[in-house]
Amino acid sequence: GAAHHAFTFLVNRYGEDTVRAVLREMSRGPDFPVAFTAAVGLPPEAFLRDFSRYVRLRGFQGGRLLRAPEPSATPAQQE
């Protein structure tokens, strides 16, 4: 879902080392927003704005179909 895409965006944009740095910061005691800001260099709200912009510009090609598409008629069925 959206969390997977946000995580992928985070890794692609800032790298695995940054994700590990967030976890390392959190292990020292700060809550997530403080640890994220220290490791990434911007607050989570700014990251969410960047991610939202990315999704809108990309047209969000992820996701899954909720039901199978209707089968299309073959030429023989159309006559």
Tab-separated table of N, CA, C and O in Angstrom:
chain	number	residue	atom	x	y	z
A	1	GLY	N	0.797	-1.174	0.000
A	1	GLY	CA	0.000	0.000	0.000
A	1	GLY	C	0.861	1.268	0.000
A	1	GLY	O	2.018	1.294	-0.422
A	2	ALA	N	0.294	2.304	0.488
A	2	ALA	CA	0.947	3.617	0.491
A	2	ALA	C	2.213	3.617	1.346
A	2	ALA	O	3.205	4.263	0.995
A	3	ALA	N	2.189	2.884	2.465
A	3	ALA	CA	3.378	2.851	3.327
A	3	ALA	C	4.566	2.240	2.598
A	3	ALA	O	5.697	2.719	2.730
A	4	HIS	N	4.308	1.202	1.833
A	4	HIS	CA	5.385	0.565	1.057
A	4	HIS	C	5.985	1.565	0.070
A	4	HIS	O	7.200	1.679	-0.060
A	5	HIS	N	5.119	2.297	-0.628
A	5	HIS	CA	5.594	3.273	-1.602
A	5	HIS	C	6.340	4.425	-0.930
A	5	HIS	O	7.340	4.912	-1.456
A	6	ALA	N	5.868	4.857	0.227
A	6	ALA	CA	6.564	5.927	0.955
A	6	ALA	C	7.939	5.452	1.418
A	6	ALA	O	8.925	6.191	1.328
A	7	PHE	N	8.017	4.199	1.892
A	7	PHE	CA	9.307	3.658	2.324
A	7	PHE	C	10.262	3.537	1.141
A	7	PHE	O	11.436	3.909	1.233
A	8	THR	N	9.763	3.040	0.017
A	8	THR	CA	10.587	2.919	-1.188
A	8	THR	C	11.084	4.289	-1.627
A	8	THR	O	12.254	4.453	-1.999
A	9	PHE	N	10.212	5.290	-1.582
A	9	PHE	CA	10.588	6.660	-1.929
A	9	PHE	C	11.684	7.155	-0.991
A	9	PHE	O	12.673	7.747	-1.434
A	10	LEU	N	11.536	6.891	0.311
A	10	LEU	CA	12.532	7.304	1.299
A	10	LEU	C	13.891	6.673	1.001
A	10	LEU	O	14.914	7.365	0.973
A	11	VAL	N	13.909	5.377	0.749
A	11	VAL	CA	15.167	4.680	0.462
A	11	VAL	C	15.780	5.187	-0.837
A	11	VAL	O	16.985	5.456	-0.904
A	12	ASN	N	14.967	5.334	-1.867
A	12	ASN	CA	15.493	5.799	-3.161
A	12	ASN	C	16.010	7.224	-3.096
A	12	ASN	O	17.005	7.567	-3.727
A	13	ARG	N	15.331	8.072	-2.352
A	13	ARG	CA	15.696	9.488	-2.289
A	13	ARG	C	16.874	9.738	-1.345
A	13	ARG	O	17.761	10.522	-1.643
A	14	TYR	N	16.882	9.054	-0.183
A	14	TYR	CA	17.867	9.365	0.855
A	14	TYR	C	18.838	8.232	1.161
A	14	TYR	O	19.818	8.446	1.857
A	15	GLY	N	18.560	7.024	0.677
A	15	GLY	CA	19.482	5.904	0.837
A	15	GLY	C	19.224	5.060	2.075
A	15	GLY	O	18.619	5.516	3.050
A	16	GLU	N	19.700	3.826	2.010
A	16	GLU	CA	19.539	2.894	3.127
A	16	GLU	C	20.233	3.379	4.387
A	16	GLU	O	19.741	3.158	5.497
A	17	ASP	N	21.384	4.006	4.225
A	17	ASP	CA	22.114	4.496	5.402
A	17	ASP	C	21.279	5.496	6.195
A	17	ASP	O	21.340	5.523	7.427
A	18	THR	N	20.496	6.301	5.506
A	18	THR	CA	19.643	7.274	6.198
A	18	THR	C	18.538	6.568	6.966
A	18	THR	O	18.225	6.949	8.099
A	19	VAL	N	17.957	5.545	6.367
A	19	VAL	CA	16.918	4.778	7.069
A	19	VAL	C	17.511	4.143	8.327
A	19	VAL	O	16.902	4.192	9.405
A	20	ARG	N	18.690	3.595	8.198
A	20	ARG	CA	19.354	3.015	9.371
A	20	ARG	C	19.663	4.083	10.418
A	20	ARG	O	19.583	3.829	11.624
A	21	ALA	N	20.006	5.263	9.957
A	21	ALA	CA	20.285	6.363	10.888
A	21	ALA	C	19.029	6.751	11.664
A	21	ALA	O	19.116	7.083	12.850
A	22	VAL	N	17.860	6.703	11.025
A	22	VAL	CA	16.602	6.979	11.735
A	22	VAL	C	16.426	5.964	12.863
A	22	VAL	O	16.128	6.331	14.013
A	23	LEU	N	16.631	4.694	12.546
A	23	LEU	CA	16.489	3.648	13.563
A	23	LEU	C	17.515	3.808	14.675
A	23	LEU	O	17.199	3.625	15.860
A	24	ARG	N	18.731	4.149	14.295
A	24	ARG	CA	19.790	4.360	15.287
A	24	ARG	C	19.431	5.513	16.225
A	24	ARG	O	19.577	5.419	17.445
A	25	GLU	N	18.934	6.609	15.647
A	25	GLU	CA	18.519	7.762	16.467
A	25	GLU	C	17.406	7.366	17.419
A	25	GLU	O	17.417	7.743	18.585
A	26	MET	N	16.437	6.598	16.930
A	26	MET	CA	15.316	6.189	17.781
A	26	MET	C	15.789	5.278	18.907
A	26	MET	O	15.236	5.318	20.007
A	27	SER	N	16.814	4.474	18.655
A	27	SER	CA	17.315	3.580	19.704
A	27	SER	C	17.966	4.361	20.842
A	27	SER	O	18.117	3.849	21.945
A	28	ARG	N	18.318	5.604	20.561
A	28	ARG	CA	18.933	6.457	21.592
A	28	ARG	C	17.898	7.179	22.439
A	28	ARG	O	18.256	7.898	23.361
A	29	GLY	N	16.631	7.056	22.062
A	29	GLY	CA	15.594	7.629	22.901
A	29	GLY	C	14.615	8.588	22.248
A	29	GLY	O	13.473	8.649	22.678
A	30	PRO	N	15.015	9.359	21.230
A	30	PRO	CA	14.045	10.317	20.677
A	30	PRO	C	12.859	9.619	20.015
A	30	PRO	O	12.990	8.494	19.536
A	31	ASP	N	11.733	10.315	20.010
A	31	ASP	CA	10.589	9.762	19.296
A	31	ASP	C	10.820	9.903	17.784
A	31	ASP	O	11.803	10.512	17.340
A	32	PHE	N	9.919	9.325	17.005
A	32	PHE	CA	10.123	9.256	15.561
A	32	PHE	C	10.335	10.615	14.895
A	32	PHE	O	11.293	10.780	14.128
A	33	PRO	N	9.483	11.616	15.129
A	33	PRO	CA	9.695	12.895	14.429
A	33	PRO	C	11.073	13.512	14.682
A	33	PRO	O	11.709	14.025	13.759
A	34	VAL	N	11.539	13.438	15.923
A	34	VAL	CA	12.851	13.998	16.264
A	34	VAL	C	13.959	13.185	15.594
A	34	VAL	O	14.891	13.737	14.998
A	35	ALA	N	13.857	11.850	15.668
A	35	ALA	CA	14.865	10.977	15.054
A	35	ALA	C	14.879	11.144	13.535
A	35	ALA	O	15.948	11.211	12.920
A	36	PHE	N	13.703	11.229	12.928
A	36	PHE	CA	13.605	11.393	11.482
A	36	PHE	C	14.254	12.703	11.046
A	36	PHE	O	15.048	12.735	10.106
A	37	THR	N	13.941	13.770	11.744
A	37	THR	CA	14.503	15.080	11.413
A	37	THR	C	16.016	15.085	11.545
A	37	THR	O	16.722	15.610	10.676
A	38	ALA	N	16.526	14.464	12.607
A	38	ALA	CA	17.977	14.421	12.820
A	38	ALA	C	18.673	13.606	11.734
A	38	ALA	O	19.732	13.999	11.239
A	39	ALA	N	18.084	12.484	11.328
A	39	ALA	CA	18.733	11.592	10.367
A	39	ALA	C	18.556	12.044	8.918
A	39	ALA	O	19.488	11.974	8.122
A	40	VAL	N	17.365	12.502	8.582
A	40	VAL	CA	17.052	12.846	7.184
A	40	VAL	C	17.399	14.302	6.881
A	40	VAL	O	17.767	14.628	5.757
A	41	GLY	N	17.262	15.140	7.886
A	41	GLY	CA	17.566	16.550	7.676
A	41	GLY	C	16.354	17.392	7.363
A	41	GLY	O	16.477	18.569	7.026
A	42	LEU	N	15.164	16.801	7.452
A	42	LEU	CA	13.931	17.557	7.300
A	42	LEU	C	12.862	16.877	8.135
A	42	LEU	O	12.945	15.670	8.387
A	43	PRO	N	11.870	17.626	8.581
A	43	PRO	CA	10.821	17.038	9.416
A	43	PRO	C	9.929	16.093	8.607
A	43	PRO	O	9.827	16.222	7.380
A	44	PRO	N	9.274	15.152	9.282
A	44	PRO	CA	8.393	14.216	8.572
A	44	PRO	C	7.332	14.910	7.725
A	44	PRO	O	6.985	14.419	6.640
A	45	GLU	N	6.836	16.045	8.176
A	45	GLU	CA	5.802	16.761	7.418
A	45	GLU	C	6.332	17.187	6.046
A	45	GLU	O	5.616	17.130	5.045
A	46	ALA	N	7.586	17.632	5.998
A	46	ALA	CA	8.190	18.029	4.716
A	46	ALA	C	8.380	16.814	3.823
A	46	ALA	O	8.152	16.885	2.601
A	47	PHE	N	8.789	15.688	4.415
A	47	PHE	CA	8.911	14.451	3.639
A	47	PHE	C	7.561	14.060	3.058
A	47	PHE	O	7.460	13.687	1.880
A	48	LEU	N	6.504	14.144	3.869
A	48	LEU	CA	5.166	13.791	3.375
A	48	LEU	C	4.724	14.697	2.239
A	48	LEU	O	4.103	14.235	1.276
A	49	ARG	N	5.050	15.973	2.316
A	49	ARG	CA	4.727	16.889	1.208
A	49	ARG	C	5.482	16.482	-0.054
A	49	ARG	O	4.905	16.440	-1.148
A	50	ASP	N	6.775	16.169	0.089
A	50	ASP	CA	7.569	15.735	-1.067
A	50	ASP	C	7.022	14.442	-1.652
A	50	ASP	O	6.908	14.299	-2.869
A	51	PHE	N	6.679	13.491	-0.789
A	51	PHE	CA	6.143	12.222	-1.256
A	51	PHE	C	4.795	12.427	-1.945
A	51	PHE	O	4.548	11.855	-3.009
A	52	SER	N	3.935	13.243	-1.378
A	52	SER	CA	2.627	13.522	-1.989
A	52	SER	C	2.792	14.149	-3.361
A	52	SER	O	2.086	13.792	-4.313
A	53	ARG	N	3.728	15.084	-3.480
A	53	ARG	CA	3.999	15.719	-4.768
A	53	ARG	C	4.497	14.679	-5.777
A	53	ARG	O	4.070	14.645	-6.928
A	54	TYR	N	5.390	13.806	-5.333
A	54	TYR	CA	5.908	12.733	-6.182
A	54	TYR	C	4.770	11.837	-6.680
A	54	TYR	O	4.693	11.507	-7.862
A	55	VAL	N	3.862	11.473	-5.775
A	55	VAL	CA	2.746	10.604	-6.153
A	55	VAL	C	1.861	11.294	-7.186
A	55	VAL	O	1.477	10.697	-8.188
A	56	ARG	N	1.544	12.571	-6.958
A	56	ARG	CA	0.695	13.304	-7.908
A	56	ARG	C	1.363	13.437	-9.262
A	56	ARG	O	0.723	13.233	-10.299
A	57	LEU	N	2.640	13.760	-9.288
A	57	LEU	CA	3.335	13.954	-10.561
A	57	LEU	C	3.546	12.634	-11.298
A	57	LEU	O	3.542	12.592	-12.520
A	58	ARG	N	3.719	11.584	-10.568
A	58	ARG	CA	3.947	10.265	-11.159
A	58	ARG	C	2.635	9.629	-11.596
A	58	ARG	O	2.623	8.717	-12.402
A	59	GLY	N	1.532	10.078	-11.039
A	59	GLY	CA	0.246	9.489	-11.370
A	59	GLY	C	-0.022	8.199	-10.617
A	59	GLY	O	-0.915	7.443	-10.949
A	60	PHE	N	0.771	7.913	-9.599
A	60	PHE	CA	0.666	6.727	-8.764
A	60	PHE	C	0.254	5.508	-9.560
A	60	PHE	O	-0.903	5.163	-9.659
A	61	GLN	N	1.241	4.838	-10.107
A	61	GLN	CA	1.003	3.668	-10.942
A	61	GLN	C	0.977	2.373	-10.140
A	61	GLN	O	0.949	1.292	-10.697
A	62	GLY	N	1.000	2.486	-8.822
A	62	GLY	CA	0.961	1.293	-7.984
A	62	GLY	C	-0.457	0.845	-7.740
A	62	GLY	O	-1.395	1.305	-8.375
A	63	GLY	N	-0.604	-0.051	-6.813
A	63	GLY	CA	-1.927	-0.508	-6.431
A	63	GLY	C	-2.296	-1.804	-7.118
A	63	GLY	O	-1.533	-2.375	-7.870
A	64	ARG	N	-3.497	-2.250	-6.836
A	64	ARG	CA	-3.956	-3.499	-7.417
A	64	ARG	C	-5.404	-3.340	-7.824
A	64	ARG	O	-6.121	-2.489	-7.318
A	65	LEU	N	-5.825	-4.188	-8.726
A	65	LEU	CA	-7.213	-4.176	-9.155
A	65	LEU	C	-8.070	-4.796	-8.061
A	65	LEU	O	-7.690	-5.793	-7.453
A	66	LEU	N	-9.211	-4.216	-7.808
A	66	LEU	CA	-10.103	-4.756	-6.798
A	66	LEU	C	-10.922	-5.913	-7.351
A	66	LEU	O	-11.375	-6.770	-6.631
A	67	ARG	N	-11.130	-5.935	-8.649
A	67	ARG	CA	-11.823	-7.058	-9.280
A	67	ARG	C	-11.220	-7.248	-10.665
A	67	ARG	O	-10.638	-6.329	-11.244
A	68	ALA	N	-11.406	-8.415	-11.194
A	68	ALA	CA	-10.847	-8.722	-12.506
A	68	ALA	C	-11.583	-7.910	-13.568
A	68	ALA	O	-12.792	-7.681	-13.471
A	69	PRO	N	-10.856	-7.468	-14.597
A	69	PRO	CA	-11.517	-6.732	-15.672
A	69	PRO	C	-12.470	-7.644	-16.438
A	69	PRO	O	-12.290	-8.864	-16.481
A	70	GLU	N	-13.500	-7.053	-17.001
A	70	GLU	CA	-14.460	-7.803	-17.811
A	70	GLU	C	-13.750	-8.345	-19.045
A	70	GLU	O	-12.959	-7.640	-19.668
A	71	PRO	N	-14.018	-9.598	-19.416
A	71	PRO	CA	-13.379	-10.137	-20.627
A	71	PRO	C	-13.887	-9.379	-21.843
A	71	PRO	O	-15.062	-9.021	-21.934
A	72	SER	N	-12.980	-9.117	-22.771
A	72	SER	CA	-13.380	-8.403	-23.983
A	72	SER	C	-13.945	-9.416	-24.979
A	72	SER	O	-13.567	-10.585	-24.988
A	73	ALA	N	-14.841	-8.959	-25.772
A	73	ALA	CA	-15.467	-9.832	-26.763
A	73	ALA	C	-14.487	-10.131	-27.878
A	73	ALA	O	-13.736	-9.262	-28.321
A	74	THR	N	-14.484	-11.356	-28.356
A	74	THR	CA	-13.640	-11.726	-29.489
A	74	THR	C	-14.372	-11.347	-30.762
A	74	THR	O	-15.607	-11.200	-30.763
A	75	PRO	N	-13.681	-11.224	-31.877
A	75	PRO	CA	-14.361	-10.859	-33.129
A	75	PRO	C	-15.538	-11.784	-33.464
A	75	PRO	O	-16.561	-11.336	-33.939
A	76	ALA	N	-15.429	-13.077	-33.161
A	76	ALA	CA	-16.515	-14.012	-33.463
A	76	ALA	C	-17.741	-13.705	-32.605
A	76	ALA	O	-18.867	-13.886	-33.060
A	77	GLN	N	-17.546	-13.228	-31.391
A	77	GLN	CA	-18.665	-12.934	-30.502
A	77	GLN	C	-19.368	-11.630	-30.869
A	77	GLN	O	-20.498	-11.416	-30.531
A	78	GLN	N	-18.661	-10.764	-31.599
A	78	GLN	CA	-19.240	-9.466	-31.938
A	78	GLN	C	-20.191	-9.548	-33.121
A	78	GLN	O	-20.956	-8.657	-33.355
A	79	GLU	N	-20.149	-10.615	-33.909
A	79	GLU	CA	-20.993	-10.712	-35.112
A	79	GLU	C	-22.390	-11.130	-34.819
A	79	GLU	O	-22.829	-11.612	-33.904
